[in-house]
């Protein structure tokens, strides 16, 4: 298994960031990596996700939500062809540091026969995309009231 990881510390309450990450309807407004998401946020269920890696055209995937532990962890897994060939697991992990401060860790891990090749070829765009998502979380999450984005 090959894993790519990024981290950022935000001056925002964990509740605000959790709302931002789990309100799929807001993704087109702020999320540069996952530009569209629709469907349920229920573990074990599929949803639709459009991924936009830097330097590449957007592409759709249909991941299965693996975990949605409120204010702690949100993970999904997508298989390309079959999980034996290649699968991608993506997680947000939230760690509250104080009432107005948290650390967010993003993890992208690739499994399957093509994982080493895929990780080698896609390391830069995936890491750059995760870093742009961190920048967006900082910009929107520290901004204030997330619901104002719907105004």
Short mmCIF file of C-alpha atoms in Angstrom, two decimals:
data_model
loop_
_atom_site.label_atom_id
_atom_site.label_comp_id
_atom_site.label_asym_id
_atom_site.label_seq_id
_atom_site.Cartn_x
_atom_site.Cartn_y
_atom_site.Cartn_z
CA UNK A 1 0.00 0.00 0.00
CA UNK A 2 1.32 3.43 -0.94
CA UNK A 3 0.05 6.43 1.02
CA UNK A 4 0.22 10.18 0.46
CA UNK A 5 -0.48 12.43 3.45
CA UNK A 6 -0.96 16.15 4.05
CA UNK A 7 -1.74 18.07 7.22
CA UNK A 8 -2.93 21.54 8.11
CA UNK A 9 -3.82 23.29 11.36
CA UNK A 10 -6.83 25.60 11.19
CA UNK A 11 -8.10 28.31 13.52
CA UNK A 12 -11.69 27.09 13.38
CA UNK A 13 -14.00 24.91 15.44
CA UNK A 14 -14.14 21.26 14.42
CA UNK A 15 -17.93 21.54 14.01
CA UNK A 16 -17.55 24.15 11.25
CA UNK A 17 -15.01 22.08 9.32
CA UNK A 18 -17.08 18.90 9.71
CA UNK A 19 -20.08 20.77 8.26
CA UNK A 20 -17.97 21.97 5.34
CA UNK A 21 -16.65 18.46 4.59
CA UNK A 22 -20.01 16.69 4.88
CA UNK A 23 -22.22 19.16 3.02
CA UNK A 24 -21.71 17.78 -0.48
CA UNK A 25 -23.90 20.53 -1.93
CA UNK A 26 -21.22 23.08 -1.02
CA UNK A 27 -18.34 21.28 -2.77
CA UNK A 28 -18.68 23.16 -6.09
CA UNK A 29 -18.39 26.44 -4.16
CA UNK A 30 -15.14 25.77 -2.35
CA UNK A 31 -13.52 22.37 -2.99
CA UNK A 32 -10.84 22.44 -5.73
CA UNK A 33 -10.06 18.70 -5.53
CA UNK A 34 -13.53 17.18 -5.30
CA UNK A 35 -15.50 19.61 -7.40
CA UNK A 36 -18.85 17.84 -7.19
CA UNK A 37 -20.29 15.27 -4.81
CA UNK A 38 -23.83 13.92 -4.64
CA UNK A 39 -25.45 11.14 -2.72
CA UNK A 40 -25.83 9.93 0.82
CA UNK A 41 -23.27 10.24 3.57
CA UNK A 42 -23.99 6.80 4.99
CA UNK A 43 -21.27 4.20 5.53
CA UNK A 44 -21.56 1.33 3.07
CA UNK A 45 -23.37 3.41 0.44
CA UNK A 46 -22.06 4.68 -2.90
CA UNK A 47 -22.06 8.31 -3.87
CA UNK A 48 -20.96 10.24 -6.96
CA UNK A 49 -17.75 12.26 -6.86
CA UNK A 50 -15.96 14.30 -9.52
CA UNK A 51 -12.20 14.57 -8.93
CA UNK A 52 -10.12 17.44 -10.36
CA UNK A 53 -6.40 16.81 -10.05
CA UNK A 54 -4.14 19.72 -11.05
CA UNK A 55 -3.18 19.53 -14.72
CA UNK A 56 -5.81 16.91 -15.54
CA UNK A 57 -9.39 16.93 -16.77
CA UNK A 58 -12.03 16.20 -14.11
CA UNK A 59 -13.09 12.56 -13.86
CA UNK A 60 -16.02 10.87 -12.09
CA UNK A 61 -15.77 8.05 -9.58
CA UNK A 62 -18.39 6.18 -7.53
CA UNK A 63 -16.77 5.50 -4.17
CA UNK A 64 -18.28 3.68 -1.22
CA UNK A 65 -18.32 5.62 2.02
CA UNK A 66 -16.25 3.55 4.44
CA UNK A 67 -16.47 5.68 7.56
CA UNK A 68 -18.28 8.80 8.76
CA UNK A 69 -17.44 9.30 12.41
CA UNK A 70 -18.80 12.79 13.19
CA UNK A 71 -16.14 15.43 13.77
CA UNK A 72 -13.38 12.79 13.62
CA UNK A 73 -13.09 10.87 10.35
CA UNK A 74 -14.59 10.68 6.85
CA UNK A 75 -13.28 7.98 4.48
CA UNK A 76 -14.27 6.54 1.12
CA UNK A 77 -12.90 3.87 -1.19
CA UNK A 78 -13.09 3.68 -4.96
CA UNK A 79 -12.07 0.69 -7.05
CA UNK A 80 -10.84 1.11 -10.59
CA UNK A 81 -11.68 -2.01 -12.62
CA UNK A 82 -11.46 -4.15 -9.44
CA UNK A 83 -9.87 -3.69 -6.02
CA UNK A 84 -7.31 -6.35 -6.98
CA UNK A 85 -6.11 -4.12 -9.84
CA UNK A 86 -6.34 -0.68 -8.17
CA UNK A 87 -8.32 0.99 -5.42
CA UNK A 88 -8.05 4.41 -3.84
CA UNK A 89 -8.94 5.10 -0.21
CA UNK A 90 -9.23 8.73 0.82
CA UNK A 91 -9.68 9.95 4.41
CA UNK A 92 -10.12 13.21 6.23
CA UNK A 93 -9.06 12.92 9.87
CA UNK A 94 -9.96 15.77 12.23
CA UNK A 95 -8.25 16.30 15.57
CA UNK A 96 -9.58 19.03 17.84
CA UNK A 97 -6.68 20.90 19.47
CA UNK A 98 -8.85 23.46 21.31
CA UNK A 99 -12.42 24.79 20.92
CA UNK A 100 -11.28 27.04 18.05
CA UNK A 101 -8.39 25.05 16.59
CA UNK A 102 -7.97 21.71 14.84
CA UNK A 103 -5.60 19.65 12.74
CA UNK A 104 -6.81 18.02 9.55
CA UNK A 105 -4.91 15.15 8.02
CA UNK A 106 -5.74 13.94 4.52
CA UNK A 107 -4.67 10.45 3.53
CA UNK A 108 -4.76 9.00 0.03
CA UNK A 109 -3.75 5.37 -0.13
CA UNK A 110 -3.59 3.15 -3.17
CA UNK A 111 -3.91 -0.62 -3.09
CA UNK A 112 -3.75 -3.33 -5.73
CA UNK A 113 -1.42 -4.56 -8.42
CA UNK A 114 -1.11 -1.13 -10.08
CA UNK A 115 -0.71 0.84 -6.82
CA UNK A 116 3.09 1.29 -7.03
CA UNK A 117 2.93 2.48 -10.65
CA UNK A 118 -0.11 4.67 -10.02
CA UNK A 119 1.48 6.24 -6.95
CA UNK A 120 4.69 6.95 -8.88
CA UNK A 121 2.80 8.53 -11.79
CA UNK A 122 0.20 10.40 -9.73
CA UNK A 123 2.10 11.42 -6.60
CA UNK A 124 2.56 15.05 -7.62
CA UNK A 125 -0.99 15.75 -8.91
CA UNK A 126 -2.61 13.97 -5.95
CA UNK A 127 -0.39 15.71 -3.40
CA UNK A 128 -0.87 19.08 -5.13
CA UNK A 129 -4.63 18.50 -5.14
CA UNK A 130 -4.63 17.63 -1.45
CA UNK A 131 -2.59 20.76 -0.70
CA UNK A 132 -5.02 22.92 -2.70
CA UNK A 133 -7.85 21.37 -0.69
CA UNK A 134 -5.97 22.31 2.51
CA UNK A 135 -5.67 25.89 1.26
CA UNK A 136 -9.40 25.96 0.51
CA UNK A 137 -10.25 24.53 3.94
CA UNK A 138 -8.19 27.30 5.51
CA UNK A 139 -9.80 29.99 3.35
CA UNK A 140 -13.39 28.80 3.85
CA UNK A 141 -13.15 27.10 7.24
CA UNK A 142 -11.51 30.01 9.02
CA UNK A 143 -13.77 32.48 7.24
CA UNK A 144 -16.65 32.20 9.66
CA UNK A 145 -20.13 30.91 9.15
CA UNK A 146 -20.11 28.10 6.58
CA UNK A 147 -23.85 28.44 5.98
CA UNK A 148 -23.28 31.92 4.52
CA UNK A 149 -21.90 30.17 1.44
CA UNK A 150 -25.48 29.15 0.68
CA UNK A 151 -26.74 32.76 0.83
#
